Short mmCIF file of C-alpha atoms and ligand atoms in Angstrom, two decimals:
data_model
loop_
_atom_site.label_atom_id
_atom_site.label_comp_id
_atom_site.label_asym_id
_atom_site.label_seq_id
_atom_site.Cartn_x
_atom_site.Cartn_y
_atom_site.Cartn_z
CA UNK A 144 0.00 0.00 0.00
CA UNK A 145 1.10 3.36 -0.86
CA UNK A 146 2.62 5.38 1.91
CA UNK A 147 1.33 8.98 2.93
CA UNK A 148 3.71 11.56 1.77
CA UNK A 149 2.52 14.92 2.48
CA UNK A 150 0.45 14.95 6.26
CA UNK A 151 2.11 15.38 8.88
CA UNK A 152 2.39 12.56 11.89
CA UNK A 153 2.74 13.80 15.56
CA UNK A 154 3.28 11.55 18.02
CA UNK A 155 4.52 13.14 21.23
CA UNK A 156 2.58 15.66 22.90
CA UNK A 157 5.91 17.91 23.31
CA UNK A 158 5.11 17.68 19.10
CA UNK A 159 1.84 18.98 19.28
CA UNK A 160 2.46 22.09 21.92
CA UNK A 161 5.37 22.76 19.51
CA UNK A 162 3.88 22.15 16.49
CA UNK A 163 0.60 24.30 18.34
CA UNK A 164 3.03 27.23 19.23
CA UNK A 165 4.14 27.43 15.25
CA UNK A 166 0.31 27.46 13.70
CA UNK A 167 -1.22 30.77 12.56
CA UNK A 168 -5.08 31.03 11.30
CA UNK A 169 -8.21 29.55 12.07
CA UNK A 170 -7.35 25.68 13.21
CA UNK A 171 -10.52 23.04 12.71
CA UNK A 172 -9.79 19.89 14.62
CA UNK A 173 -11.69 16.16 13.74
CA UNK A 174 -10.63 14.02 17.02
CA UNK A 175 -11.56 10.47 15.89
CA UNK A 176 -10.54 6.75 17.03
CA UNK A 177 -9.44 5.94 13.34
CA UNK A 178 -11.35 2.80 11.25
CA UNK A 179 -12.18 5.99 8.90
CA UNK A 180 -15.53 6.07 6.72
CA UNK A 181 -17.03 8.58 5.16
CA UNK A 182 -18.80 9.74 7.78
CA UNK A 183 -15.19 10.60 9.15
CA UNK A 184 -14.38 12.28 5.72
CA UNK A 185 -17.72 14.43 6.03
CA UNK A 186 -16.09 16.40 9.11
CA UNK A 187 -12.93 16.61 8.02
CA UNK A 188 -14.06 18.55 4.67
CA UNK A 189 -16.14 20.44 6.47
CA UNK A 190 -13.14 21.05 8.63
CA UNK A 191 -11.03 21.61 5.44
CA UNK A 192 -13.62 23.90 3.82
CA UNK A 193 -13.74 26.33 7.16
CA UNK A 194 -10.05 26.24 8.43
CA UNK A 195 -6.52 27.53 7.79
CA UNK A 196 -5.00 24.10 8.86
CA UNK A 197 -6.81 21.04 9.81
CA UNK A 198 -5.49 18.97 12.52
CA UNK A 199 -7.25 15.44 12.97
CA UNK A 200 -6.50 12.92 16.01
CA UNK A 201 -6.79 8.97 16.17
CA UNK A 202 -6.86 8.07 19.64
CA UNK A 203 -8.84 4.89 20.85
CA UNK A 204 -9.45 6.40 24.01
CA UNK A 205 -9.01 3.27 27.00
CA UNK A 206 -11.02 5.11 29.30
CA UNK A 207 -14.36 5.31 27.41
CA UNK A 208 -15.01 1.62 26.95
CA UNK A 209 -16.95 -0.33 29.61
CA UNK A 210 -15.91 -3.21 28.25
CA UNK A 211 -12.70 -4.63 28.10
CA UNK A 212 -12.99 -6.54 25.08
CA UNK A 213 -14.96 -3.79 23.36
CA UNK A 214 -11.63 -1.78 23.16
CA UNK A 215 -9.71 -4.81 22.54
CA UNK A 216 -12.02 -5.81 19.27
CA UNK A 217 -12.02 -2.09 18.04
CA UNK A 218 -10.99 -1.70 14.56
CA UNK A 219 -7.30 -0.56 14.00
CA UNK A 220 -6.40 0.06 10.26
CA UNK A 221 -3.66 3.15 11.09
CA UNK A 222 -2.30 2.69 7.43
CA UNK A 223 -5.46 3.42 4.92
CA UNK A 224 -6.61 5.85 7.81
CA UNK A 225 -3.60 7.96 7.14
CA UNK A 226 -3.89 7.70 3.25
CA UNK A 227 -7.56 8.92 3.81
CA UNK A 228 -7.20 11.81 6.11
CA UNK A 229 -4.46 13.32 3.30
CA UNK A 230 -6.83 12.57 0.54
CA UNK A 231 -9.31 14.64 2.49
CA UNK A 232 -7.18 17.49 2.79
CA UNK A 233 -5.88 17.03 6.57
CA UNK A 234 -2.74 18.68 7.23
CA UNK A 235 -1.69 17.02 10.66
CA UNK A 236 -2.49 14.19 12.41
CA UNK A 237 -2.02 13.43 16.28
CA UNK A 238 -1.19 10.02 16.85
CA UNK A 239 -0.46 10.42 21.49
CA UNK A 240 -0.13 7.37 23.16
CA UNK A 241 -2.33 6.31 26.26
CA UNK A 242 0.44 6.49 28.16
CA UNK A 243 0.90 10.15 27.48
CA UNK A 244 -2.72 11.07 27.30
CA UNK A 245 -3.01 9.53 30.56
CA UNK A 246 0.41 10.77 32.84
CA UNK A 247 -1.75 11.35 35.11
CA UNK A 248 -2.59 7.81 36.21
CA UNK A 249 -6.28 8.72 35.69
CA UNK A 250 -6.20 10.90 38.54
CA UNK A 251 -8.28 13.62 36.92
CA UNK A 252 -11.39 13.24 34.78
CA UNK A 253 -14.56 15.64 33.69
CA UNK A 254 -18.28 14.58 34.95
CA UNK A 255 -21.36 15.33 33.90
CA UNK A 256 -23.84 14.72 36.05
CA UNK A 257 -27.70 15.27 34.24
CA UNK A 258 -27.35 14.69 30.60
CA UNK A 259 -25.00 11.45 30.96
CA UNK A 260 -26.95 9.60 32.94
CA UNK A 261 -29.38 8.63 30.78
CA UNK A 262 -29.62 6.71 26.96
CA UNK A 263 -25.79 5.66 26.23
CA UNK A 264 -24.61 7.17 30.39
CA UNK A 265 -27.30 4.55 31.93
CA UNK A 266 -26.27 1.58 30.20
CA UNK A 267 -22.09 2.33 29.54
CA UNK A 268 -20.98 2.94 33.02
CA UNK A 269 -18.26 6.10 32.66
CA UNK A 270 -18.61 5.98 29.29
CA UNK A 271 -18.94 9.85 28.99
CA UNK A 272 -16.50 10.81 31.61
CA UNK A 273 -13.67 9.27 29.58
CA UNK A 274 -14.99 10.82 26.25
CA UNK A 275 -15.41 14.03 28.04
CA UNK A 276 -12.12 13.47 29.78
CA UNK A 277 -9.89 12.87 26.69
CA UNK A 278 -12.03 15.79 24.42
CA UNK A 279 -10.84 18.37 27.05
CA UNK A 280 -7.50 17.10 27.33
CA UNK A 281 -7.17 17.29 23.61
CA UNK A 282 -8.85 20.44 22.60
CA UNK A 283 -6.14 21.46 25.53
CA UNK A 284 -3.30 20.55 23.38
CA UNK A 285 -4.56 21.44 19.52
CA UNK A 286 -6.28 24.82 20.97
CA UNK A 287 -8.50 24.87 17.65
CA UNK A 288 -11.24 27.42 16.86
CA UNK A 289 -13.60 24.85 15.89
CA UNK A 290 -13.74 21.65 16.15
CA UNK A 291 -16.11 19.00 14.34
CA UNK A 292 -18.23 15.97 15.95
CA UNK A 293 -20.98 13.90 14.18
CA UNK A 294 -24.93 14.01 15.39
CA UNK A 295 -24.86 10.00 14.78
CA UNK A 296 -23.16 10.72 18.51
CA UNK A 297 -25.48 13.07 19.69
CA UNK A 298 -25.50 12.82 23.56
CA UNK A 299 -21.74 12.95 22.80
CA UNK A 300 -22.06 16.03 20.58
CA UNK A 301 -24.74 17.69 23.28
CA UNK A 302 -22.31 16.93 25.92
CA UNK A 303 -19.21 18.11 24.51
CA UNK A 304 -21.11 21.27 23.50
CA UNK A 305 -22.40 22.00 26.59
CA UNK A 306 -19.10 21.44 28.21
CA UNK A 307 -17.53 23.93 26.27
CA UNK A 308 -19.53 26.17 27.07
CA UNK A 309 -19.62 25.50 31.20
CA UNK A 310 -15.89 25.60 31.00
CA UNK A 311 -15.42 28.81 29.27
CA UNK A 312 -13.42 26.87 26.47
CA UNK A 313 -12.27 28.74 23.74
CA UNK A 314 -13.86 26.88 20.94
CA UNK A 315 -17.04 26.29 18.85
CA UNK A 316 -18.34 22.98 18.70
CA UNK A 317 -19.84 22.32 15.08
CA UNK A 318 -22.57 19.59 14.64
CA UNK A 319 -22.73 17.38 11.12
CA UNK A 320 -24.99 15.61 9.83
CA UNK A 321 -25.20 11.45 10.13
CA UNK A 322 -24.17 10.00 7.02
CA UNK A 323 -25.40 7.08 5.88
CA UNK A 324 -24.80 3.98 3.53
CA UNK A 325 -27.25 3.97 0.71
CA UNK A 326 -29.84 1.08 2.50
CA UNK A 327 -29.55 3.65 5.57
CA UNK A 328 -27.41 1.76 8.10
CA UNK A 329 -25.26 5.18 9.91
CA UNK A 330 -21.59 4.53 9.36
CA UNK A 331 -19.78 3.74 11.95
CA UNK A 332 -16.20 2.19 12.50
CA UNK A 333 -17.85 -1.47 14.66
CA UNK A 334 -20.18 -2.15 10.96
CA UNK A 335 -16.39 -3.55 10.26
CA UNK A 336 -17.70 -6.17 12.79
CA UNK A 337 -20.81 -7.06 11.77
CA UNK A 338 -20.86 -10.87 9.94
CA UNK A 339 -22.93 -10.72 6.38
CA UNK A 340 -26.04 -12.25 7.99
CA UNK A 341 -26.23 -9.54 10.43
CA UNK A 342 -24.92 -6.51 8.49
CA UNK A 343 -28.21 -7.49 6.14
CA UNK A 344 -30.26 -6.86 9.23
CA UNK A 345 -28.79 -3.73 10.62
CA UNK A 346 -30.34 -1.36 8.34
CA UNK A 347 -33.72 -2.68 9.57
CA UNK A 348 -32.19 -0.40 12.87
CA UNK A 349 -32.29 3.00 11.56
CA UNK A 350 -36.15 2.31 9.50
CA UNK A 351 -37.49 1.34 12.69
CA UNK A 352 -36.47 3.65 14.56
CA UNK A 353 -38.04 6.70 12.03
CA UNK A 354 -40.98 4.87 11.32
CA UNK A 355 -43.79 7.70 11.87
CA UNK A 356 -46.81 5.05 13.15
CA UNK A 357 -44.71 3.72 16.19
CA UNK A 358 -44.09 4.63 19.77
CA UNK A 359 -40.40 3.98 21.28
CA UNK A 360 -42.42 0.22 22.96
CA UNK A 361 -43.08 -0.27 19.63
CA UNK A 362 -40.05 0.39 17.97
CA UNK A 363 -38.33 -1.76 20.56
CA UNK A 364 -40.25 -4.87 20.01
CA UNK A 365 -40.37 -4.75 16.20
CA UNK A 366 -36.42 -4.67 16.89
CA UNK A 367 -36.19 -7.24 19.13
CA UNK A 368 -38.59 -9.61 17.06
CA UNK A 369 -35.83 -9.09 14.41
CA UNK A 370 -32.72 -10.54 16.89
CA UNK A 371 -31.76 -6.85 17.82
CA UNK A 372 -30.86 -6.96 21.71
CA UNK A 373 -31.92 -3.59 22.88
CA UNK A 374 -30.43 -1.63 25.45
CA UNK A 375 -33.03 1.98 24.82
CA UNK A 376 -35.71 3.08 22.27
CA UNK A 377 -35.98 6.68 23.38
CA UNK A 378 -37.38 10.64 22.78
CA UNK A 379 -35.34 13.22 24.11
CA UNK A 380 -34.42 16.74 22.46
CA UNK A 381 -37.24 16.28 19.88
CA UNK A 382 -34.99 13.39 18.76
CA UNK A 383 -35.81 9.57 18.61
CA UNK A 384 -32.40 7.45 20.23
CA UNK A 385 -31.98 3.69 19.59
CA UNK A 386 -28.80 1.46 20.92
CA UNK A 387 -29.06 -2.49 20.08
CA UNK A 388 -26.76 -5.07 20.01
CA UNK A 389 -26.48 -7.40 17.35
CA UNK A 390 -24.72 -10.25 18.37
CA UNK A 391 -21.34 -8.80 20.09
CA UNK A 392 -21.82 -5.40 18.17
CA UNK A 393 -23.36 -2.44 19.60
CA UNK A 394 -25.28 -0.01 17.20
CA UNK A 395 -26.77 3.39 18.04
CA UNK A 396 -28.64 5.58 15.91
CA UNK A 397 -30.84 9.12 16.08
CA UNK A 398 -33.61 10.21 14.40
CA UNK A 399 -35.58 13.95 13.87
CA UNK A 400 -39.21 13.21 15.33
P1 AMP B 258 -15.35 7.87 16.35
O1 AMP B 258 -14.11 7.60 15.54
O2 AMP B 258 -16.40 6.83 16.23
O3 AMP B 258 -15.03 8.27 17.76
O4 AMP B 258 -16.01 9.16 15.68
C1 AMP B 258 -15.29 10.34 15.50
C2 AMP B 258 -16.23 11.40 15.06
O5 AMP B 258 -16.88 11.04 13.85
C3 AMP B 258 -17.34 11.68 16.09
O6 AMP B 258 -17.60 13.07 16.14
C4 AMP B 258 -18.50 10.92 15.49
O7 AMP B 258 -19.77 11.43 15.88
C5 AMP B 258 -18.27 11.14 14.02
N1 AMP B 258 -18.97 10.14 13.24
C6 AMP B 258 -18.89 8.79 13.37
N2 AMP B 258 -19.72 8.17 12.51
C7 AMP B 258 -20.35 9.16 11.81
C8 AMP B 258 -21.33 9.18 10.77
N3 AMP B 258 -21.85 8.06 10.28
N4 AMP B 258 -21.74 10.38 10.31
C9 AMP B 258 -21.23 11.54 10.81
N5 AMP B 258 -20.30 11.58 11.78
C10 AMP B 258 -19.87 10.41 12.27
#
């Protein structure tokens, strides 16, 4: 496979506050935990489109899985992500080690305590305290004016907004949109784990969940007629919020109501 030629790898956080210290313009930042798709590529030329330099990050963050072998299973393709965040335009790319990230022995993390308590917070115990743990301690080292997160995460999006703002941080969150594959399945980095017989089924998640005719019960039980284990069918925010396993793999999607 071709190499990468032209982005530019940092891998030491004495890197990034030098690299940080040399930057001029507006800087648009696209944190991500790599296993790139499209949906990736969305917010990074968005990023692209609305920045001087764009700095992205792959970092599968230890601290926001519950479950061990969640984060062991997680899809790591490092090479093709690279090739596709410099065909998208990405100038830099921060590549910090958990062992960096996390000096401080975990000593030190951010909680919410409403908003992640409930849909993904009630059912991924400090799930949201290590995403909003390692967001802060990355927008702390790439400083960026804006910075770009996907509504296919949307507590995570509402929760990283609203953090910014209680914490007087000096950057604007930017919503996009979900994107989809063509039979509507949202794209996410664990479809990679999906077997044939169930990716055929998964799409079945996001039409049930925006069928117009059903209430969340109802939306539930069609999924779990169809082998979807469901952890929440859900309305908050005008929005309807769905999380199912199917076999080992854990889907969420979001719907407009
Ligand atoms: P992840 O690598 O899964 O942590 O995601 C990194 C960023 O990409 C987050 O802001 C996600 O919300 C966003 N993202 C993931 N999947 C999609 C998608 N299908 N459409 C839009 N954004 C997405």
């Amino acid at each position: 496979m071709k190499s990468p030629e032209r982005i530019k790898k940092i891998e030491t956080i004495e890197e990034m506050r030098k690299l940080r210290r040399s930057l001029q313009g507006q800087i648009g930042f696209v944190p991500t935990m790599g296993a790139l798709h499209e949906g990736h590529r969305s917010l990074v030329e968005r990023a692209r489109a609305e920045s001087d330099v764009v700095i992205a990050s792959i970092f599968v963050n230890p601290t926001q899985f519950n479950v061990a072998s969640d984060l062991d299973k997680y899809p790591r393709t490092l090479e093709s992500d690279l090739l596709s965040l410099e065909d998208a335009g990405v100038d830099y790319v921060f590549l910090p080690r958990p062992e960096e990230m996390y000096a401080d022995n975990y000593r030190f993390e951010v909680r919410e305590k409403e908003q992640s308590q409930f849909l993904c917070g009630a059912h991924r115990a400090g799930h949201f305290e290590g995403v909003l743990t390692v967001v802060l301690k990355l927008f702390n080292l790439v400083k960026p004016d804006r910075a770009y997160f996907g509504e296919k995460d949307y507590q995570q999006l509402k929760l990283i907004t609203d953090m910014a703002s209680a914490l007087f941080l000096d950057v604007e969150v930017v919503p996009c949109p979900t994107v989809r594959e063509t039979d509507g399945l949202a794209m996410s980095s664990r479809n990679l784990r999906l077997s044939a017989q169930q990716r055929e089924r998964a799409p079945l998640f996001y039409r049930a969940l925006k069928s117009k005719g059903a209430d969340p019960a109802g939306v539930k039980s069609e999924l779990e007629t169809a082998g979807f284990k469901v952890d929440y069918v859900e309305e908050r925010w005008g929005r309807r919020f769905g999380a199912a396993f199917l076999g080992e793999v854990r889907l969420i999607d979001n719907v407009e109501i």
